[in-house]
Amino acid sequence: MLLCKVKVKQRWKGIRLRKKRFVMGNWKMHGDIQSLQEFQKINQQNYSGLEVVLFLPATLLALAQQMRCIYGLGGQDCHFADFGAYTGDISAKMLADVGAGYVLLGHSERRLGHGETSAQIALKVQAAWRAGLHVVLCVGETLQQKEKGQFKEVLAQQLYDSLNDNINFDKLSIAYEPVWAIGTGVTAAAKDIHSTHQFLDDCLQHKFGAQAGKIALLYGGSVKPENAAEISHIENVDGALVGGASLKAEDFTKICNFFT
Ligand code: PGA
């Protein structure tokens, strides 16, 4: 049953079990061998207490690993099967084989651009855990859904349908990425990020109980050096998922510094 229909009156009172903070960079379909120079600049700073993860294009993962990446590496998607006749796809096991420890699943550019359903994403989540990867599951509403006041229903549905009951709580983070904020330069207001994260916390607690306190909640959507400080101070934001600004070492390292 959807949480928004249940109308949870009691807010999340569970113990926040998350200890780490994250800054994750999503390079999307950007980056060639030359851009590994930028990667190398990012790969020089050590941030204590901060888990930095880079979702590079799959073509660069093995090379980045050979360059002694000091951060986590991740793939931007994976197939739900471990291997097979799936031309053009990459399995979670293949990502793990070239050094990835993470995978991004359910990004809106896959949900909307490739028609991926939450049911398919749920299968990919299980495949990722079979391969030992940490899943960063993205959820987010479109502008139209926001304007129609449907965003809670959309978020709860994406969350519940992308996760079944078999959860690896130690290898799951959720990224709230409003679609209207991705690549637009428009960021959600701090109070809206806070209340939406609260809602996601409530949804997770409703479904999974106290264990949900282990799941980190990241915000993504036009995070840049100019707004990272404010976002980093929102009490229930455990980190950021950064797209465009992760392509420049200077910007990305500034963002990381705000989260340390
Ligand atoms: P953006 O992308 O930071 O360029 O808005 C975020 C994302 O899509 O993960």
mmCIF file of C-alpha atoms and ligand atoms in Angstrom:
data_model
loop_
_atom_site.group_PDB
_atom_site.id
_atom_site.type_symbol
_atom_site.label_atom_id
_atom_site.label_comp_id
_atom_site.label_asym_id
_atom_site.label_seq_id
_atom_site.Cartn_x
_atom_site.Cartn_y
_atom_site.Cartn_z
ATOM 1 C CA MET A 1 0.000 0.000 0.000
ATOM 2 C CA LEU A 2 1.320 3.430 -0.847
ATOM 3 C CA LEU A 3 2.428 5.473 2.094
ATOM 4 C CA CYS A 4 0.800 8.644 0.808
ATOM 5 C CA LYS A 5 -2.525 6.822 0.889
ATOM 6 C CA VAL A 6 -1.781 5.575 4.397
ATOM 7 C CA LYS A 7 -1.259 9.208 5.477
ATOM 8 C CA VAL A 8 1.430 8.758 8.034
ATOM 9 C CA LYS A 9 0.771 11.195 10.834
ATOM 10 C CA GLN A 10 3.628 10.126 12.987
ATOM 11 C CA ARG A 11 6.903 11.425 11.627
ATOM 12 C CA TRP A 12 10.080 9.397 11.492
ATOM 13 C CA LYS A 13 11.347 8.790 14.987
ATOM 14 C CA GLY A 14 13.806 6.038 14.184
ATOM 15 C CA ILE A 15 17.442 6.282 15.118
ATOM 16 C CA ARG A 16 19.544 7.628 12.308
ATOM 17 C CA LEU A 17 22.110 4.893 11.879
ATOM 18 C CA ARG A 18 23.982 6.523 8.995
ATOM 19 C CA LYS A 19 27.492 7.451 9.893
ATOM 20 C CA LYS A 20 29.003 8.305 6.551
ATOM 21 C CA ARG A 21 28.402 11.205 4.219
ATOM 22 C CA PHE A 22 28.706 10.860 0.484
ATOM 23 C CA VAL A 23 29.504 12.982 -2.523
ATOM 24 C CA MET A 24 28.946 11.145 -5.766
ATOM 25 C CA GLY A 25 29.778 12.331 -9.268
ATOM 26 C CA ASN A 26 27.743 11.148 -12.235
ATOM 27 C CA TRP A 27 29.664 11.739 -15.455
ATOM 28 C CA LYS A 28 26.750 10.418 -17.573
ATOM 29 C CA MET A 29 27.763 9.991 -21.254
ATOM 30 C CA HIS A 30 30.689 12.367 -20.923
ATOM 31 C CA GLY A 31 34.338 11.533 -20.792
ATOM 32 C CA ASP A 32 36.976 9.982 -22.997
ATOM 33 C CA ILE A 33 40.505 8.829 -22.279
ATOM 34 C CA GLN A 34 41.680 12.430 -22.285
ATOM 35 C CA SER A 35 39.239 13.283 -19.480
ATOM 36 C CA LEU A 36 41.078 10.912 -17.211
ATOM 37 C CA GLN A 37 43.401 13.870 -16.617
ATOM 38 C CA GLU A 38 40.470 15.589 -14.895
ATOM 39 C CA PHE A 39 39.758 12.355 -13.040
ATOM 40 C CA GLN A 40 43.382 12.277 -11.899
ATOM 41 C CA LYS A 41 43.035 15.795 -10.434
ATOM 42 C CA ILE A 42 39.939 14.696 -8.497
ATOM 43 C CA ASN A 43 41.742 11.542 -7.410
ATOM 44 C CA GLN A 44 44.330 13.395 -5.365
ATOM 45 C CA GLN A 45 42.421 14.658 -2.370
ATOM 46 C CA ASN A 46 41.607 12.553 0.636
ATOM 47 C CA TYR A 47 38.501 13.608 2.550
ATOM 48 C CA SER A 48 38.219 12.136 5.991
ATOM 49 C CA GLY A 49 34.780 10.826 6.873
ATOM 50 C CA LEU A 50 33.491 11.397 3.333
ATOM 51 C CA GLU A 51 32.809 8.616 0.872
ATOM 52 C CA VAL A 52 33.468 9.923 -2.636
ATOM 53 C CA VAL A 53 32.141 7.869 -5.530
ATOM 54 C CA LEU A 54 32.507 8.457 -9.271
ATOM 55 C CA PHE A 55 30.035 7.000 -11.742
ATOM 56 C CA LEU A 56 32.246 7.079 -14.804
ATOM 57 C CA PRO A 57 31.252 5.845 -18.260
ATOM 58 C CA ALA A 58 31.740 2.060 -18.310
ATOM 59 C CA THR A 59 34.523 2.482 -20.895
ATOM 60 C CA LEU A 60 36.694 4.285 -18.341
ATOM 61 C CA LEU A 61 36.161 2.181 -15.243
ATOM 62 C CA ALA A 62 39.001 -0.292 -15.777
ATOM 63 C CA LEU A 63 41.400 2.530 -16.695
ATOM 64 C CA ALA A 64 40.430 4.546 -13.622
ATOM 65 C CA GLN A 65 40.971 1.467 -11.507
ATOM 66 C CA GLN A 66 44.454 1.033 -12.992
ATOM 67 C CA MET A 67 45.186 4.668 -12.086
ATOM 68 C CA ARG A 68 44.767 3.629 -8.452
ATOM 69 C CA CYS A 69 41.459 5.331 -7.818
ATOM 70 C CA ILE A 70 41.274 6.205 -4.129
ATOM 71 C CA TYR A 71 37.489 6.641 -4.269
ATOM 72 C CA GLY A 72 34.598 4.356 -4.990
ATOM 73 C CA LEU A 73 33.894 3.671 -8.660
ATOM 74 C CA GLY A 74 30.468 2.932 -10.017
ATOM 75 C CA GLY A 75 28.569 2.009 -13.147
ATOM 76 C CA GLN A 76 25.594 4.115 -14.296
ATOM 77 C CA ASP A 77 23.274 1.171 -14.929
ATOM 78 C CA CYS A 78 23.378 -2.629 -15.095
ATOM 79 C CA HIS A 79 21.341 -5.472 -16.552
ATOM 80 C CA PHE A 80 19.129 -7.632 -14.358
ATOM 81 C CA ALA A 81 20.843 -10.836 -15.522
ATOM 82 C CA ASP A 82 24.346 -11.879 -14.531
ATOM 83 C CA PHE A 83 25.298 -12.785 -18.118
ATOM 84 C CA GLY A 84 23.584 -13.804 -21.341
ATOM 85 C CA ALA A 85 22.584 -12.865 -24.863
ATOM 86 C CA TYR A 86 21.811 -9.202 -24.165
ATOM 87 C CA THR A 87 23.597 -7.212 -26.855
ATOM 88 C CA GLY A 88 24.885 -3.866 -25.645
ATOM 89 C CA ASP A 89 24.146 -4.440 -21.980
ATOM 90 C CA ILE A 90 26.534 -4.657 -19.039
ATOM 91 C CA SER A 91 25.953 -6.870 -16.042
ATOM 92 C CA ALA A 92 26.577 -5.958 -12.418
ATOM 93 C CA LYS A 93 29.125 -8.767 -12.245
ATOM 94 C CA MET A 94 31.031 -7.188 -15.162
ATOM 95 C CA LEU A 95 31.064 -3.844 -13.360
ATOM 96 C CA ALA A 96 32.397 -5.503 -10.224
ATOM 97 C CA ASP A 97 34.997 -7.317 -12.332
ATOM 98 C CA VAL A 98 36.547 -4.006 -13.480
ATOM 99 C CA GLY A 99 36.647 -2.543 -9.990
ATOM 100 C CA ALA A 100 33.230 -0.926 -9.494
ATOM 101 C CA GLY A 101 31.820 -1.087 -5.993
ATOM 102 C CA TYR A 102 28.671 0.917 -6.776
ATOM 103 C CA VAL A 103 25.927 1.164 -9.352
ATOM 104 C CA LEU A 104 23.409 3.920 -10.051
ATOM 105 C CA LEU A 105 19.947 2.535 -10.746
ATOM 106 C CA GLY A 106 16.664 4.156 -11.715
ATOM 107 C CA HIS A 107 18.112 7.491 -12.801
ATOM 108 C CA SER A 108 15.375 9.542 -14.473
ATOM 109 C CA GLU A 109 17.407 9.602 -17.680
ATOM 110 C CA ARG A 110 16.901 5.817 -17.742
ATOM 111 C CA ARG A 111 13.345 5.787 -16.397
ATOM 112 C CA LEU A 112 12.171 8.436 -18.868
ATOM 113 C CA GLY A 113 14.733 8.164 -21.666
ATOM 114 C CA HIS A 114 14.686 4.357 -21.861
ATOM 115 C CA GLY A 115 11.224 3.619 -20.504
ATOM 116 C CA GLU A 116 12.618 1.664 -17.557
ATOM 117 C CA THR A 117 9.927 0.605 -15.126
ATOM 118 C CA SER A 118 10.339 0.289 -11.380
ATOM 119 C CA ALA A 119 9.685 -3.466 -11.735
ATOM 120 C CA GLN A 120 12.709 -3.763 -14.051
ATOM 121 C CA ILE A 121 14.766 -1.619 -11.691
ATOM 122 C CA ALA A 122 13.843 -3.940 -8.798
ATOM 123 C CA LEU A 123 15.390 -6.849 -10.724
ATOM 124 C CA LYS A 124 18.519 -4.798 -11.408
ATOM 125 C CA VAL A 125 18.803 -3.956 -7.704
ATOM 126 C CA GLN A 126 18.871 -7.664 -6.870
ATOM 127 C CA ALA A 127 21.465 -8.317 -9.612
ATOM 128 C CA ALA A 128 23.645 -5.543 -8.213
ATOM 129 C CA TRP A 129 23.531 -7.060 -4.726
ATOM 130 C CA ARG A 130 24.344 -10.518 -6.113
ATOM 131 C CA ALA A 131 27.501 -8.924 -7.534
ATOM 132 C CA GLY A 132 28.306 -7.248 -4.206
ATOM 133 C CA LEU A 133 27.667 -3.690 -5.446
ATOM 134 C CA HIS A 134 26.283 -0.813 -3.382
ATOM 135 C CA VAL A 135 23.088 0.418 -5.048
ATOM 136 C CA VAL A 136 22.292 4.114 -5.363
ATOM 137 C CA LEU A 137 18.610 4.134 -6.261
ATOM 138 C CA CYS A 138 17.303 7.351 -7.810
ATOM 139 C CA VAL A 139 13.758 8.609 -7.405
ATOM 140 C CA GLY A 140 12.284 11.908 -8.534
ATOM 141 C CA GLU A 141 9.164 13.598 -9.830
ATOM 142 C CA THR A 142 8.743 15.518 -13.088
ATOM 143 C CA LEU A 143 7.702 19.160 -13.165
ATOM 144 C CA GLN A 144 4.228 18.179 -14.311
ATOM 145 C CA GLN A 145 3.832 15.724 -11.417
ATOM 146 C CA LYS A 146 5.080 18.380 -9.013
ATOM 147 C CA GLU A 147 2.652 20.976 -10.354
ATOM 148 C CA LYS A 148 -0.240 18.542 -10.089
ATOM 149 C CA GLY A 149 0.691 17.894 -6.467
ATOM 150 C CA GLN A 150 1.389 14.224 -7.190
ATOM 151 C CA PHE A 151 5.010 14.129 -6.150
ATOM 152 C CA LYS A 152 4.559 12.171 -2.911
ATOM 153 C CA GLU A 153 2.562 9.490 -4.646
ATOM 154 C CA VAL A 154 5.146 9.281 -7.442
ATOM 155 C CA LEU A 155 8.097 9.070 -5.049
ATOM 156 C CA ALA A 156 6.480 6.454 -2.812
ATOM 157 C CA GLN A 157 5.527 4.348 -5.823
ATOM 158 C CA GLN A 158 9.022 4.533 -7.341
ATOM 159 C CA LEU A 159 10.570 3.662 -3.992
ATOM 160 C CA TYR A 160 8.298 0.752 -3.133
ATOM 161 C CA ASP A 161 8.175 -0.742 -6.611
ATOM 162 C CA SER A 162 11.949 -0.521 -7.137
ATOM 163 C CA LEU A 163 12.698 -2.391 -3.901
ATOM 164 C CA ASN A 164 11.262 -5.737 -2.946
ATOM 165 C CA ASP A 165 11.377 -7.276 0.526
ATOM 166 C CA ASN A 166 14.843 -8.731 0.111
ATOM 167 C CA ILE A 167 16.953 -5.709 1.078
ATOM 168 C CA ASN A 168 20.675 -5.388 1.687
ATOM 169 C CA PHE A 169 20.531 -2.382 4.031
ATOM 170 C CA ASP A 170 24.314 -2.017 4.133
ATOM 171 C CA LYS A 171 24.498 -1.577 0.386
ATOM 172 C CA LEU A 172 21.665 0.802 -0.380
ATOM 173 C CA SER A 173 21.439 4.586 -0.671
ATOM 174 C CA ILE A 174 18.596 6.633 -2.117
ATOM 175 C CA ALA A 175 19.152 9.723 -4.256
ATOM 176 C CA TYR A 176 16.244 12.162 -4.420
ATOM 177 C CA GLU A 177 16.603 13.834 -7.784
ATOM 178 C CA PRO A 178 13.657 15.989 -8.871
ATOM 179 C CA VAL A 179 13.644 15.683 -12.662
ATOM 180 C CA TRP A 180 12.999 19.404 -13.078
ATOM 181 C CA ALA A 181 16.235 20.177 -11.214
ATOM 182 C CA ILE A 182 18.513 17.905 -13.253
ATOM 183 C CA GLY A 183 20.808 19.789 -15.601
ATOM 184 C CA THR A 184 18.588 22.885 -15.431
ATOM 185 C CA GLY A 185 20.529 25.019 -12.963
ATOM 186 C CA VAL A 186 17.371 25.113 -10.810
ATOM 187 C CA THR A 187 17.818 23.528 -7.392
ATOM 188 C CA ALA A 188 15.037 22.528 -5.027
ATOM 189 C CA ALA A 189 14.669 24.914 -2.065
ATOM 190 C CA ALA A 190 16.394 23.752 1.122
ATOM 191 C CA LYS A 191 13.080 23.476 3.023
ATOM 192 C CA ASP A 192 11.593 21.351 0.217
ATOM 193 C CA ILE A 193 14.628 19.059 0.158
ATOM 194 C CA HIS A 194 14.273 18.678 3.923
ATOM 195 C CA SER A 195 10.565 17.860 3.822
ATOM 196 C CA THR A 196 10.936 15.484 0.876
ATOM 197 C CA HIS A 197 13.779 13.623 2.588
ATOM 198 C CA GLN A 198 11.587 13.425 5.668
ATOM 199 C CA PHE A 199 8.852 11.913 3.535
ATOM 200 C CA LEU A 200 11.291 9.390 1.998
ATOM 201 C CA ASP A 201 12.526 8.489 5.486
ATOM 202 C CA ASP A 202 8.905 7.924 6.537
ATOM 203 C CA CYS A 203 8.261 5.721 3.502
ATOM 204 C CA LEU A 204 11.367 3.639 4.173
ATOM 205 C CA GLN A 205 10.579 3.300 7.843
ATOM 206 C CA HIS A 206 6.997 2.363 7.091
ATOM 207 C CA LYS A 207 8.146 -0.459 4.827
ATOM 208 C CA PHE A 208 11.359 -1.630 6.477
ATOM 209 C CA GLY A 209 11.246 -0.513 10.120
ATOM 210 C CA ALA A 210 14.331 0.526 12.089
ATOM 211 C CA GLN A 211 16.771 -0.931 9.547
ATOM 212 C CA ALA A 212 15.743 1.896 7.229
ATOM 213 C CA GLY A 213 17.858 4.181 9.393
ATOM 214 C CA LYS A 214 20.916 2.731 7.670
ATOM 215 C CA ILE A 215 19.907 3.981 4.238
ATOM 216 C CA ALA A 216 21.635 7.228 3.280
ATOM 217 C CA LEU A 217 19.571 9.896 1.530
ATOM 218 C CA LEU A 218 21.339 11.994 -1.073
ATOM 219 C CA TYR A 219 20.060 15.026 -2.924
ATOM 220 C CA GLY A 220 20.795 15.508 -6.627
ATOM 221 C CA GLY A 221 19.806 18.125 -9.187
ATOM 222 C CA SER A 222 22.021 21.071 -10.159
ATOM 223 C CA VAL A 223 24.284 20.741 -7.122
ATOM 224 C CA LYS A 224 27.208 23.112 -7.678
ATOM 225 C CA PRO A 225 29.832 24.930 -5.601
ATOM 226 C CA GLU A 226 27.439 27.901 -5.210
ATOM 227 C CA ASN A 227 24.700 25.897 -3.456
ATOM 228 C CA ALA A 228 26.582 22.929 -1.974
ATOM 229 C CA ALA A 229 27.223 24.600 1.381
ATOM 230 C CA GLU A 230 23.511 25.234 1.988
ATOM 231 C CA ILE A 231 22.547 21.709 0.875
ATOM 232 C CA SER A 232 25.264 20.151 3.029
ATOM 233 C CA HIS A 233 23.738 21.795 6.109
ATOM 234 C CA ILE A 234 20.270 20.318 5.662
ATOM 235 C CA GLU A 235 19.930 17.977 8.617
ATOM 236 C CA ASN A 236 18.574 14.943 6.780
ATOM 237 C CA VAL A 237 20.797 15.175 3.688
ATOM 238 C CA ASP A 238 23.543 12.551 3.858
ATOM 239 C CA GLY A 239 25.232 13.594 0.662
ATOM 240 C CA ALA A 240 24.959 14.830 -2.893
ATOM 241 C CA LEU A 241 24.743 13.271 -6.323
ATOM 242 C CA VAL A 242 26.418 15.679 -8.703
ATOM 243 C CA GLY A 243 26.104 15.603 -12.484
ATOM 244 C CA GLY A 244 27.507 18.488 -14.546
ATOM 245 C CA ALA A 245 29.676 19.916 -11.758
ATOM 246 C CA SER A 246 31.444 16.563 -11.294
ATOM 247 C CA LEU A 247 33.101 16.913 -14.692
ATOM 248 C CA LYS A 248 35.398 19.692 -13.487
ATOM 249 C CA ALA A 249 37.845 18.732 -10.768
ATOM 250 C CA GLU A 250 37.838 22.270 -9.360
ATOM 251 C CA ASP A 251 34.051 22.356 -8.882
ATOM 252 C CA PHE A 252 33.745 18.786 -7.676
ATOM 253 C CA THR A 253 36.480 19.124 -5.059
ATOM 254 C CA LYS A 254 34.863 22.326 -3.762
ATOM 255 C CA ILE A 255 31.581 20.444 -3.336
ATOM 256 C CA CYS A 256 33.378 17.593 -1.547
ATOM 257 C CA ASN A 257 34.956 20.089 0.832
ATOM 258 C CA PHE A 258 31.546 21.448 1.820
ATOM 259 C CA PHE A 259 30.417 17.949 2.819
ATOM 260 C CA THR A 260 33.453 17.063 4.957
HETATM 261 P P1 PGA B 1 23.075 17.702 -12.550
HETATM 262 O O1 PGA B 1 22.760 16.147 -12.687
HETATM 263 O O2 PGA B 1 23.925 17.899 -11.332
HETATM 264 O O3 PGA B 1 23.835 18.052 -13.821
HETATM 265 O O4 PGA B 1 21.789 18.412 -12.454
HETATM 266 C C1 PGA B 1 22.478 15.357 -11.560
HETATM 267 C C2 PGA B 1 22.179 13.936 -11.977
HETATM 268 O O5 PGA B 1 21.514 13.736 -12.990
HETATM 269 O O6 PGA B 1 22.603 12.982 -11.305
#
